[in-house]
XYZ file of C-alpha atoms in Angstrom:
784
model
C -11.012 -9.137 11.214
C -9.628 -6.683 8.136
C -6.611 -8.965 7.113
C -3.418 -6.655 5.750
C -2.371 -5.987 1.922
C 0.472 -6.780 3.285
C 2.860 -8.942 5.611
C 3.919 -6.230 8.111
C 7.839 -7.193 8.975
C 8.644 -4.595 12.281
C 12.239 -3.928 13.174
C 12.955 -4.351 16.411
C 15.776 -1.549 17.741
C 17.786 -2.225 20.798
C 15.819 -0.385 23.654
C 19.047 0.261 25.593
C 21.031 1.098 22.648
C 17.979 3.670 21.786
C 17.328 5.333 24.954
C 21.532 6.191 24.950
C 21.585 7.479 21.462
C 18.218 9.808 22.382
C 20.041 10.888 25.769
C 23.138 11.304 24.876
C 22.193 13.470 21.538
C 18.967 15.623 23.143
C 16.354 13.561 20.338
C 13.550 11.629 20.856
C 13.136 8.026 21.650
C 11.400 7.627 17.973
C 13.979 9.631 16.168
C 16.838 7.520 18.007
C 15.514 4.065 17.347
C 14.926 4.295 13.685
C 19.308 6.037 13.888
C 19.836 2.136 15.912
C 17.331 0.041 13.543
C 19.977 1.202 10.375
C 23.107 0.865 11.905
C 23.920 4.023 13.334
C 23.936 3.417 16.758
C 27.198 4.759 18.334
C 26.759 9.252 19.275
C 29.620 10.227 17.322
C 28.294 8.551 13.535
C 24.618 9.841 14.575
C 25.367 13.591 14.673
C 27.623 13.192 11.458
C 24.837 11.964 10.392
C 21.851 13.987 11.206
C 23.840 17.473 10.981
C 24.817 17.356 7.918
C 25.641 20.897 7.067
C 28.606 20.074 9.625
C 29.831 17.379 6.650
C 33.351 17.931 4.406
C 33.325 16.324 0.930
C 36.426 13.459 0.313
C 39.879 14.829 -1.347
C 39.410 13.273 -5.041
C 42.140 13.133 -5.263
C 41.784 9.900 -2.901
C 39.943 8.039 -6.351
C 41.990 6.269 -8.114
C 43.131 7.415 -11.830
C 41.995 10.804 -10.867
C 45.818 12.572 -10.994
C 46.024 11.097 -14.281
C 42.621 12.337 -16.168
C 43.562 16.348 -14.821
C 46.319 15.891 -15.925
C 45.134 15.347 -19.356
C 42.193 17.215 -19.243
C 44.354 20.011 -18.345
C 47.259 19.088 -21.469
C 43.647 19.665 -23.482
C 42.634 22.407 -22.766
C 46.000 24.344 -23.168
C 46.513 22.450 -26.235
C 42.992 23.000 -27.517
C 41.627 19.389 -28.282
C 38.598 18.430 -29.058
C 36.937 16.669 -25.981
C 33.650 14.859 -25.977
C 31.822 14.052 -23.023
C 29.832 10.724 -23.789
C 27.368 9.780 -21.409
C 23.905 7.769 -21.018
C 19.948 8.676 -21.404
C 18.540 8.632 -18.003
C 18.558 10.782 -15.277
C 21.930 10.137 -13.906
C 23.787 9.855 -17.286
C 22.782 13.712 -18.169
C 23.505 15.297 -15.317
C 26.515 13.411 -15.244
C 27.138 14.974 -18.885
C 26.000 18.402 -17.702
C 28.129 18.083 -14.733
C 30.772 17.101 -16.578
C 30.591 19.181 -19.702
C 30.157 23.182 -17.944
C 33.243 21.890 -15.988
C 35.085 21.533 -18.949
C 33.294 24.918 -20.545
C 34.368 26.765 -17.063
C 38.024 26.195 -17.668
C 37.955 27.174 -21.368
C 37.935 23.566 -23.115
C 36.666 23.221 -26.713
C 34.292 20.309 -25.437
C 30.464 19.125 -26.201
C 28.826 15.840 -26.029
C 27.215 13.278 -27.074
C 24.510 10.623 -25.900
C 23.754 7.277 -27.661
C 19.596 7.172 -28.383
C 18.672 3.451 -26.657
C 16.607 3.117 -29.855
C 19.608 2.552 -32.849
C 22.546 2.452 -30.497
C 21.957 0.852 -27.183
C 23.644 1.196 -23.759
C 27.118 2.691 -23.631
C 30.078 3.010 -25.598
C 29.789 2.015 -29.550
C 33.224 1.984 -31.982
C 30.608 3.483 -34.877
C 30.324 6.649 -32.243
C 34.169 6.489 -31.488
C 35.119 6.476 -34.838
C 32.309 9.017 -35.814
C 33.745 11.503 -32.839
C 37.741 10.895 -34.015
C 35.853 11.981 -37.805
C 34.722 15.706 -36.190
C 37.615 16.212 -34.889
C 37.963 14.592 -31.187
C 41.232 13.446 -29.652
C 39.878 12.603 -26.048
C 36.381 11.202 -24.902
C 35.480 11.571 -21.236
C 32.831 8.677 -20.181
C 30.373 9.350 -17.651
C 27.620 7.306 -16.127
C 29.118 4.329 -18.733
C 31.910 2.288 -19.945
C 33.641 0.160 -17.243
C 32.361 -2.566 -19.480
C 33.342 -1.184 -22.618
C 36.510 -3.362 -23.828
C 36.160 -3.928 -27.063
C 35.249 0.138 -27.131
C 38.315 1.321 -25.538
C 40.681 -1.383 -27.331
C 39.240 0.615 -31.162
C 39.464 3.999 -29.248
C 43.573 2.865 -28.577
C 42.837 1.152 -32.367
C 41.723 4.995 -34.387
C 44.421 6.943 -31.645
C 41.851 8.426 -29.291
C 42.045 8.931 -25.680
C 40.082 7.221 -23.594
C 39.168 8.603 -19.865
C 36.056 6.414 -18.438
C 33.778 7.825 -15.044
C 31.598 5.133 -14.444
C 30.900 3.860 -10.644
C 28.705 0.412 -12.414
C 30.053 -2.884 -11.281
C 33.486 -3.801 -13.017
C 34.011 -7.417 -14.652
C 36.725 -9.516 -14.479
C 38.284 -7.806 -17.249
C 38.693 -3.801 -17.122
C 38.937 -1.503 -20.543
C 42.390 -0.612 -21.534
C 41.398 3.126 -20.777
C 44.154 6.618 -20.417
C 42.116 6.138 -16.690
C 39.816 4.843 -14.960
C 38.199 6.654 -12.183
C 35.797 4.564 -9.821
C 35.333 4.478 -6.581
C 34.698 0.225 -6.662
C 37.406 -0.743 -8.202
C 40.390 -3.469 -7.028
C 42.689 -1.560 -4.901
C 40.823 1.985 -4.212
C 41.298 3.593 -0.736
C 38.450 6.370 -1.821
C 36.276 6.293 1.038
C 32.946 6.123 -0.167
C 32.091 3.140 -2.977
C 28.688 4.057 -3.405
C 28.441 7.157 -5.460
C 26.306 7.570 -8.848
C 27.639 8.599 -12.270
C 27.062 11.841 -11.237
C 28.715 11.330 -7.762
C 31.660 10.254 -10.031
C 31.671 13.212 -12.536
C 31.411 15.804 -9.412
C 34.320 14.347 -8.038
C 36.306 14.886 -11.543
C 34.588 18.238 -11.548
C 35.998 18.808 -7.530
C 39.152 18.025 -8.898
C 39.704 20.154 -11.889
C 37.759 22.883 -10.337
C 39.649 22.607 -6.683
C 36.144 22.674 -4.892
C 33.045 21.454 -5.125
C 30.821 24.355 -7.071
C 26.936 24.772 -6.112
C 25.630 25.001 -9.565
C 26.620 21.456 -9.537
C 25.077 19.715 -6.489
C 21.424 20.843 -7.545
C 22.347 18.511 -10.526
C 24.714 15.667 -8.696
C 21.226 15.813 -6.116
C 18.692 15.164 -8.858
C 21.074 12.089 -10.832
C 21.824 10.670 -7.658
C 18.034 9.943 -6.353
C 17.106 8.974 -9.322
C 19.949 6.046 -10.039
C 18.674 5.265 -6.713
C 21.882 4.621 -5.023
C 22.499 3.910 -1.075
C 21.713 8.300 0.345
C 24.739 7.351 2.917
C 27.698 8.547 3.122
C 28.729 11.205 0.364
C 25.960 10.543 -1.288
C 23.820 11.696 2.018
C 25.531 15.008 1.471
C 25.275 15.863 -1.978
C 21.562 14.863 -1.568
C 20.930 16.696 1.241
C 23.345 20.279 0.009
C 21.818 19.826 -3.418
C 17.859 19.577 -2.391
C 18.787 23.582 -0.093
C 20.758 24.114 -3.824
C 17.374 23.108 -5.700
C 15.178 24.838 -3.591
C 17.206 28.492 -4.974
C 17.757 27.392 -8.638
C 18.638 29.994 -10.385
C 19.253 27.186 -13.348
C 15.651 28.357 -15.783
C 15.648 24.505 -17.369
C 15.471 23.488 -13.874
C 12.496 26.195 -12.788
C 10.202 25.355 -15.820
C 10.646 21.912 -15.430
C 9.544 22.131 -11.536
C 6.380 24.626 -13.151
C 5.226 22.075 -15.480
C 5.045 19.551 -12.153
C 3.228 21.411 -10.927
C 5.749 21.781 -7.940
C 7.207 24.660 -5.540
C 10.537 25.230 -5.459
C 10.578 26.156 -1.623
C 9.196 22.862 -1.099
C 11.131 20.965 -3.254
C 11.692 17.670 -1.007
C 13.846 14.345 -2.379
C 10.283 12.880 -3.169
C 9.819 16.152 -5.834
C 13.308 14.995 -7.778
C 12.072 11.336 -7.166
C 8.210 11.874 -8.642
C 8.609 15.144 -10.993
C 11.734 15.964 -12.224
C 13.566 12.706 -12.717
C 10.551 10.776 -14.581
C 10.485 14.074 -17.095
C 13.858 13.611 -17.488
C 14.088 10.454 -18.176
C 11.037 10.062 -20.467
C 12.774 12.008 -22.872
C 15.514 9.323 -23.069
C 13.330 6.260 -22.811
C 10.869 7.687 -26.235
C 14.085 9.314 -28.122
C 17.733 10.884 -28.189
C 18.422 12.415 -24.744
C 19.948 15.366 -26.248
C 16.797 17.695 -25.089
C 17.231 16.786 -21.524
C 20.863 18.548 -21.869
C 20.367 21.349 -23.251
C 16.926 22.246 -20.439
C 19.472 21.344 -18.124
C 22.075 23.945 -19.561
C 20.261 26.781 -20.900
C 20.398 30.460 -19.879
C 17.799 31.159 -21.563
C 14.358 31.179 -20.211
C 11.999 30.859 -22.870
C 14.079 28.134 -24.728
C 14.022 26.519 -21.089
C 9.756 26.546 -21.036
C 9.706 25.536 -24.710
C 12.027 22.792 -23.668
C 9.981 21.801 -20.317
C 6.767 21.767 -21.485
C 8.063 19.662 -24.542
C 9.185 16.972 -22.330
C 6.574 17.145 -19.862
C 4.154 16.157 -23.102
C 7.170 13.136 -23.159
C 6.175 11.936 -20.331
C 2.546 11.930 -20.269
C 3.251 9.876 -24.176
C 5.536 7.937 -21.767
C 2.818 7.371 -18.657
C 0.570 6.818 -21.685
C 2.826 4.110 -23.343
C 3.165 2.305 -19.850
C -0.177 2.455 -19.321
C -0.784 1.062 -22.529
C 1.303 -1.568 -22.646
C 0.797 -2.950 -18.795
C -2.935 -2.748 -19.559
C -1.702 -5.571 -22.134
C 0.591 -7.506 -20.460
C -2.299 -7.822 -17.739
C -4.822 -9.322 -20.189
C -2.403 -11.280 -21.586
C -1.479 -12.936 -17.814
C -4.852 -13.479 -17.202
C -5.428 -15.449 -19.636
C -2.359 -16.966 -21.047
C 0.098 -17.271 -17.446
C -2.385 -16.957 -14.568
C -0.206 -16.099 -11.804
C -1.164 -19.092 -9.089
C 0.176 -21.545 -11.723
C 3.234 -19.215 -12.185
C 5.280 -18.259 -10.029
C 7.692 -16.071 -12.174
C 5.559 -14.020 -15.278
C 7.430 -14.178 -18.243
C 5.303 -12.064 -21.126
C 6.913 -11.231 -24.453
C 5.385 -8.665 -27.185
C 5.802 -7.227 -30.351
C 5.859 -3.491 -31.120
C 6.553 -2.995 -26.850
C 8.811 0.036 -26.493
C 12.145 -1.155 -24.747
C 12.467 2.372 -23.129
C 9.905 1.565 -21.043
C 9.412 -1.993 -19.880
C 11.230 -1.677 -16.657
C 8.161 0.281 -15.737
C 6.022 -2.098 -16.858
C 7.828 -5.404 -14.969
C 7.327 -3.104 -11.895
C 3.144 -2.659 -12.431
C 3.033 -6.045 -13.179
C 4.845 -7.222 -9.971
C 2.807 -4.411 -7.942
C -0.330 -5.797 -9.479
C 0.424 -9.577 -8.874
C 3.595 -9.739 -6.447
C 5.407 -12.015 -9.064
C 8.879 -11.426 -10.124
C 8.075 -10.292 -13.967
C 9.934 -9.925 -16.926
C 8.916 -7.664 -20.104
C 10.144 -8.929 -23.340
C 10.280 -6.920 -26.460
C 10.496 -8.902 -29.713
C 11.705 -7.361 -32.886
C 9.204 -7.234 -35.576
C 11.424 -9.920 -37.452
C 10.437 -12.602 -34.349
C 14.215 -13.083 -33.388
C 15.351 -11.336 -30.932
C 13.756 -10.195 -27.804
C 15.454 -7.043 -25.375
C 13.390 -6.238 -21.960
C 13.560 -5.660 -18.403
C 13.263 -7.657 -15.079
C 12.001 -6.886 -11.393
C 11.567 -9.076 -8.538
C 10.178 -9.793 -4.923
C 11.709 -10.701 -1.933
C 12.994 -14.399 -2.154
C 13.884 -14.463 -5.302
C 17.080 -13.764 -6.133
C 17.055 -12.226 -9.816
C 20.779 -12.273 -10.713
C 21.142 -15.623 -9.229
C 18.275 -17.495 -10.744
C 19.075 -15.755 -14.265
C 22.450 -16.865 -13.785
C 21.101 -20.294 -13.616
C 19.762 -20.195 -17.276
C 22.887 -18.537 -18.492
C 23.034 -20.874 -21.894
C 19.862 -18.768 -23.114
C 20.639 -15.256 -22.069
C 23.799 -14.470 -24.353
C 23.672 -11.121 -22.683
C 22.846 -10.149 -19.149
C 23.504 -8.017 -15.687
C 21.575 -6.642 -12.875
C 21.172 -7.514 -8.939
C 18.888 -9.824 -7.093
C 15.824 -7.312 -7.553
C 16.147 -6.074 -11.154
C 17.510 -7.104 -14.510
C 17.539 -6.464 -17.896
C 18.764 -9.031 -20.916
C 18.876 -9.655 -24.746
C 17.698 -13.808 -26.140
C 16.755 -15.486 -29.091
C 12.902 -15.187 -29.546
C 12.799 -19.013 -29.704
C 13.864 -18.962 -26.189
C 11.519 -17.135 -24.438
C 9.290 -20.050 -23.666
C 11.882 -21.894 -22.545
C 13.281 -19.768 -19.907
C 9.889 -19.290 -18.723
C 9.797 -22.536 -17.989
C 13.592 -23.466 -15.987
C 12.570 -19.758 -14.272
C 8.799 -21.396 -13.184
C 10.372 -24.116 -11.689
C 13.733 -22.611 -10.301
C 11.349 -20.634 -8.420
C 8.398 -23.593 -7.218
C 11.851 -24.982 -5.902
C 12.445 -21.924 -3.753
C 9.304 -19.618 -2.787
C 6.657 -20.688 -0.638
C 2.800 -18.893 -0.184
C 3.806 -16.869 2.074
C 6.767 -15.318 -0.404
C 3.465 -14.398 -2.745
C 2.136 -11.829 -0.251
C 3.217 -8.750 -0.015
C 5.866 -6.939 2.477
C 6.450 -4.066 4.205
C 9.064 -3.294 6.106
C 8.470 -1.614 9.153
C 11.049 0.535 11.554
C 9.407 0.738 14.127
C 5.992 0.176 16.693
C 4.816 2.984 18.532
C 2.098 4.719 21.088
C -0.173 7.140 20.003
C 1.155 9.362 22.945
C 4.472 9.184 21.075
C 3.733 10.913 18.157
C 4.368 14.851 18.426
C 5.397 18.094 15.915
C 8.996 17.323 17.657
C 9.080 14.228 16.928
C 7.824 14.234 13.848
C 10.427 17.035 13.037
C 13.281 15.167 14.830
C 12.073 11.944 12.714
C 12.867 14.183 9.446
C 16.659 15.064 10.698
C 16.805 11.772 8.821
C 16.026 13.062 5.836
C 16.520 13.029 2.585
C 15.274 9.528 2.017
C 16.048 6.951 -0.282
C 17.982 3.905 -0.741
C 19.145 2.234 2.878
C 17.377 5.301 4.386
C 13.688 4.730 3.771
C 11.420 6.916 4.744
C 10.083 5.702 8.603
C 7.330 3.487 8.099
C 5.459 3.699 11.043
C 2.920 0.801 12.999
C 1.022 1.847 16.078
C -1.767 -0.910 17.419
C -4.881 -0.564 19.975
C -6.273 1.720 18.486
C -9.695 3.245 18.428
C -11.786 5.023 15.079
C -13.970 7.687 16.910
C -14.309 8.974 13.228
C -14.247 7.849 9.614
C -15.499 9.463 6.385
C -14.600 8.677 2.438
C -13.397 11.996 1.186
C -12.631 12.906 -2.642
C -14.627 13.015 -5.838
C -14.588 9.563 -6.489
C -15.202 8.957 -2.861
C -12.019 6.669 -3.092
C -9.884 8.525 -0.039
C -10.295 8.194 3.710
C -10.075 10.631 6.548
C -10.145 8.855 10.007
C -9.231 10.010 13.631
C -7.323 8.024 15.496
C -7.406 7.103 19.449
C -5.761 5.504 22.118
C -5.736 6.692 25.449
C -7.058 10.430 25.177
C -4.830 11.325 22.516
C -5.526 11.250 18.624
C -4.356 11.724 15.615
C -5.606 13.038 12.326
C -5.340 10.155 9.634
C -5.553 10.149 6.105
C -5.718 6.989 3.011
C -5.401 7.816 -0.372
C -7.255 4.605 -1.851
C -8.228 3.478 1.427
C -12.211 4.822 0.707
C -12.935 0.935 0.581
C -12.225 0.353 4.731
C -15.050 2.534 5.928
C -16.955 0.059 4.983
C -14.885 -2.814 6.390
C -13.854 -0.911 10.181
C -16.677 -1.616 12.238
C -17.741 1.033 14.773
C -15.763 -0.496 17.840
C -13.747 -2.483 16.573
C -9.204 -2.528 17.418
C -7.392 -1.020 14.598
C -3.349 -1.554 14.068
C -1.855 1.023 11.468
C 1.397 1.150 8.761
C 2.346 4.472 6.972
C 3.956 7.786 7.681
C 4.275 10.471 9.752
C 3.751 13.685 8.230
C 3.172 17.494 9.552
C -0.437 18.468 8.048
C -0.580 23.084 7.683
C -3.493 24.661 7.412
C -4.151 28.746 8.032
C -0.864 28.246 9.814
C -1.874 25.529 12.631
C 0.119 23.018 12.191
C -0.416 19.503 14.398
C 0.458 15.268 13.290
C -0.928 12.900 10.473
C -0.119 9.802 9.773
C -0.791 8.776 5.853
C -2.296 4.981 5.872
C -0.269 1.860 4.347
C -2.010 -0.360 5.787
C -4.595 -1.436 8.446
C -5.477 -4.085 10.109
C -8.761 -5.558 12.991
C -7.515 -8.390 14.767
C -10.492 -9.613 15.855
C -13.979 -10.430 14.649
C -15.898 -7.706 13.591
C -19.865 -6.730 13.790
C -22.061 -4.996 10.950
C -24.592 -4.029 11.856
C -27.413 -3.467 9.303
C -30.418 -3.903 11.543
C -33.354 -1.978 9.453
C -31.291 -0.344 6.452
C -32.891 -0.011 3.042
C -29.836 -0.481 -0.168
C -29.854 -4.530 0.898
C -28.701 -5.623 -2.256
C -25.993 -2.199 -2.473
C -24.121 -3.241 1.032
C -24.025 -6.863 -0.115
C -22.080 -6.181 -2.661
C -19.841 -4.194 -1.440
C -19.137 -7.323 0.811
C -15.990 -9.580 -0.464
C -18.038 -13.011 -2.421
C -15.046 -15.209 -1.809
C -15.582 -15.266 2.244
C -19.291 -14.262 1.977
C -21.734 -16.819 3.269
C -25.677 -15.928 3.172
C -27.438 -17.745 6.010
C -31.015 -17.676 5.670
C -33.388 -19.651 9.092
C -36.397 -19.229 6.845
C -36.881 -20.557 2.485
C -34.899 -18.064 1.175
C -37.784 -17.838 -1.530
C -39.435 -16.352 0.909
C -36.704 -13.374 1.379
C -37.565 -10.145 1.262
C -34.358 -8.981 -1.546
C -34.469 -12.379 -4.075
C -31.454 -14.515 -2.892
C -30.468 -14.490 -7.281
C -29.585 -10.311 -7.148
C -26.885 -11.231 -4.180
C -23.833 -12.931 -4.841
C -22.068 -15.062 -2.929
C -22.451 -18.681 -0.822
C -26.111 -19.471 -0.023
C -27.268 -21.588 3.058
C -30.930 -22.344 4.481
C -30.477 -23.662 7.883
C -33.836 -25.329 9.089
C -33.294 -26.113 12.559
C -30.298 -26.477 15.629
C -29.026 -29.721 14.340
C -28.632 -28.018 10.497
C -26.681 -25.374 12.242
C -24.713 -26.933 13.840
C -23.244 -29.034 11.308
C -22.211 -25.860 9.302
C -18.344 -24.208 10.068
C -18.347 -20.638 10.002
C -14.294 -20.377 10.368
C -12.546 -17.741 8.353
C -16.104 -16.578 6.724
C -18.177 -13.471 6.588
C -21.860 -14.513 7.639
C -24.198 -12.925 6.688
C -27.344 -12.832 9.061
C -30.434 -12.436 6.412
C -33.146 -13.277 8.726
C -34.591 -14.456 12.262
C -33.969 -17.379 13.297
C -36.616 -18.954 15.088
C -35.015 -19.248 18.529
C -31.515 -18.279 19.678
C -30.058 -21.649 20.169
C -29.637 -21.739 16.187
C -27.775 -19.022 16.347
C -25.572 -21.047 19.343
C -25.443 -24.003 17.652
C -24.196 -22.125 14.276
C -21.404 -20.247 16.309
C -20.182 -23.556 18.345
C -18.199 -24.982 15.134
C -16.439 -22.100 14.475
C -15.922 -18.565 14.483
C -16.584 -15.786 11.561
C -14.103 -13.197 10.735
C -17.194 -11.048 10.473
C -21.408 -10.871 11.535
C -23.164 -8.764 8.980
C -26.688 -8.737 10.917
C -29.512 -8.039 8.400
C -32.422 -9.887 10.376
C -35.041 -8.937 7.789
C -38.283 -10.379 8.813
C -41.848 -9.969 7.183
C -43.853 -10.362 10.525
C -43.489 -8.197 13.088
C -44.225 -9.473 16.575
C -47.998 -7.831 17.334
C -46.404 -6.312 20.291
C -42.505 -4.569 21.793
C -43.590 -6.207 25.765
C -45.344 -8.944 26.848
C -47.668 -8.051 29.544
C -47.030 -7.814 33.348
C -48.347 -9.898 35.780
C -50.118 -6.984 37.160
C -51.866 -6.775 33.917
C -52.760 -10.663 33.808
C -54.154 -10.110 37.558
C -55.926 -6.587 36.454
C -57.299 -8.306 33.661
C -58.845 -11.921 35.813
C -60.240 -9.590 38.787
C -62.046 -7.927 35.381
C -63.479 -11.075 34.327
C -64.671 -12.239 38.327
C -66.250 -9.372 38.079
C -68.374 -9.723 34.880
C -68.189 -13.436 35.090
C -69.107 -12.838 31.208
C -67.313 -10.557 28.959
C -67.929 -9.945 24.770
C -64.018 -10.077 23.750
C -65.425 -9.059 20.088
C -68.078 -5.951 21.311
C -66.133 -4.813 24.313
C -62.386 -5.866 24.001
C -61.138 -2.883 21.573
C -63.134 -0.681 24.535
C -61.219 -2.021 27.348
C -58.231 -1.685 25.525
C -58.829 2.198 24.750
C -60.133 2.154 28.107
C -56.459 0.531 29.803
C -54.733 1.767 27.167
C -53.645 -1.254 25.894
C -54.021 -2.244 22.183
C -56.708 -5.041 21.367
C -53.935 -7.851 20.871
C -52.927 -7.793 24.021
C -56.598 -8.128 25.382
C -56.778 -11.208 23.351
C -53.141 -12.664 24.036
C -54.606 -12.472 27.870
C -57.378 -14.413 26.882
C -55.788 -16.893 24.635
C -52.777 -18.013 27.492
C -56.399 -18.155 30.747
C -57.512 -20.078 28.107
C -54.808 -22.183 27.654
C -54.493 -22.705 31.567
C -58.230 -23.495 31.988
C -58.873 -20.589 33.541
C -61.983 -19.472 31.313
C -64.029 -20.508 28.333
C -64.303 -18.978 25.451
C -67.250 -19.426 23.119
C -67.656 -17.420 19.719
C -65.896 -14.382 21.334
C -67.700 -14.782 24.346
C -65.500 -15.229 27.790
C -66.191 -16.347 30.954
C -64.349 -17.669 33.972
C -63.890 -21.247 34.742
C -64.779 -21.253 38.488
C -63.526 -24.643 38.698
C -60.279 -24.703 37.275
C -57.168 -25.644 39.426
C -54.376 -22.716 40.091
C -51.423 -22.733 37.075
C -48.537 -20.482 36.489
C -48.460 -18.562 33.360
C -45.311 -20.078 32.020
C -47.150 -23.069 31.875
C -49.536 -21.421 28.814
C -47.810 -22.546 25.366
C -48.512 -19.059 24.079
C -47.370 -17.519 27.083
C -43.747 -19.641 26.335
C -43.717 -19.044 22.897
C -43.940 -15.582 23.028
C -41.904 -15.357 26.065
C -39.206 -16.428 24.209
C -40.012 -15.005 20.772
C -39.942 -11.606 22.486
C -36.481 -12.817 23.931
C -35.191 -13.329 20.541
C -36.357 -10.121 19.516
C -35.248 -7.811 21.857
C -32.088 -9.460 21.905
C -31.344 -9.642 17.936
C -33.794 -6.387 16.505
C -34.237 -4.353 19.388
C -30.965 -4.333 21.383
C -27.958 -1.859 20.792
C -25.186 -2.697 18.798
C -23.256 -3.127 21.682
C -25.770 -4.687 23.206
C -25.880 -7.430 20.189
C -21.793 -7.383 20.147
C -21.571 -8.359 23.669
C -24.184 -11.918 22.690
C -22.000 -12.846 20.176
C -18.974 -12.403 21.594
C -20.389 -13.822 24.670
C -20.988 -16.807 21.614
C -17.611 -17.005 19.999
C -15.294 -17.153 22.818
C -17.364 -20.269 24.643
C -16.494 -22.115 20.550
C -12.954 -20.732 21.464
C -12.709 -21.776 24.530
C -11.376 -25.908 24.374
C -13.605 -28.287 26.337
C -11.540 -29.566 29.290
C -11.387 -33.489 29.652
């Protein structure tokens, strides 16, 4: 057995709807099933989703406040007023700032930008910044990706006679700021057809309204901000991402070219993953560690030399950010294991002095990944008075709802079920931890603490073709509410498996099902090489891709998880590196079984971790349950009944067969009755024979061993066929006729040879079948 790392939640597509959609669009059943699973089950809506090049953007003037916004901006341009674009320090905020600023510049506006410092000013508009801008001559402030909660700041802007236009996408509170205009797709009464735009999406719509078109050079920026902000990739967001990625592949912006170069990414191969894992983290790193201004400059510069300088500097900041995250994460993990063990604390609430507030959300995600518990990481200020941080959750624990239960401790908090941010008094951290853990113990079960993998669909190996993969990729770009498809394939054989990578920590295997084969790669799954036996039927979960090598293309499976449902046999008979093998067997389930004194074992039991037991007889064996254990048979029992009795009380998940023995039986086969007949006839003719003098000579003549001659002599002696004295063997002519099986020596030898042939000299398949018969018997309920 091999248990998966996560619970597999398989979504079942409506077979009939999938078939109708596949036939209507002339696509594979896999692609059709994915669409149905995502609620896109009508041919027209599916066509609109798949073929984005046929789609167009919504009229920006359908958005509330757009007409007022355009009129005021045009007025400011005509009057040569000074305009400031007020942005945010993450990738969505930075790209929003650039889109709005460059739009204004194209129209001839006197415009500049301002992004608050995360560490000195915090998030969103603030009065000192507004006053500073007023004093510099600014008469119109346009926020991007921020401002919808700035009720007090909007009032202050009005007080100092600065017009404020808010463009944002975050959740609005019960009271809206009194701004000149608010452009927001979700506001009550909004008739705009799509509500889920990112901040840069809203900025793009303002640009669209001002320029009467959606410019390609802004689409690439909008794609970065949209994908980075993890908004739903449906509707207009999908169109932005689709067209923006296409534009990014041929970008003319030196800054983006330089950033891709620094990230070792190729423009022509750019996908949403390039944005999510290469571009966005680097842009975000700037605002996490310092002012975000260099990120804006990078995206705006037309100088390739300056772009390279900025990109290298930003890449360095990203590496610094990674190091800071790693250091804080290690400290937080150590704190968890020492002070708040996950088995006792279902919610991890950790606070530390000197932790960088710009990266605590990433650290919280890393703790969730390691411990699969909701995690809150808080930074304490130097005075130890205030705590500020971020939280990430798991399925089943609604962060926003549960934090709302602790509202009296949280003067500032916000978020949604899976993520949140908060500020509280340092003295209330312990109380927050106590309350959240009490709530979690009421709401969560043991199963909730097993990671959950959502599987889009299950298929057969024969369904996996280049064509079906390419059709599934029509659903790209993938992201929120349109994740990259996760596929499950069951009942697979493994026809080849090896470790790869410089540290041998990755896995390459060939999956097979009814003559169809599929290459599979598992990064970080090298350990499975020792946990999947040769003939096991495997179920895998992962993603499909196309492997291209030397102009040859073929399907490939990228492994995310694997499972074996039935018990497994691992055959290590004759192995030399015994301790090395056993050290790789998980200790929590490992049960080392000895049938002779462990002290006499070939390898000292003290050298091997795990539970050890010594079984002397069948009665002892029948009292031990192997249910759910990894049974390691270290040596050979005295009879097969001991093994049968041991398996009668429960089925092990795995059997590791070593069957070490210090003594080998003196011949590999028992003499046949013809051997005994010839030897008896020989003795009849001689009447007396000197075994000591001539036994070896006789054995050589017959092609036997001396042990064979001695054994047959012992059997004849036990049956009273002969007498033996001082090595002289003589026929007893008065003995009665008896069968060979009546000899104790013959019976013991027969049983010993059966045991050795069964356990030591059998093939892997024969040993597997022998164990399987007994395990099936143990599983079969007794009829009463």
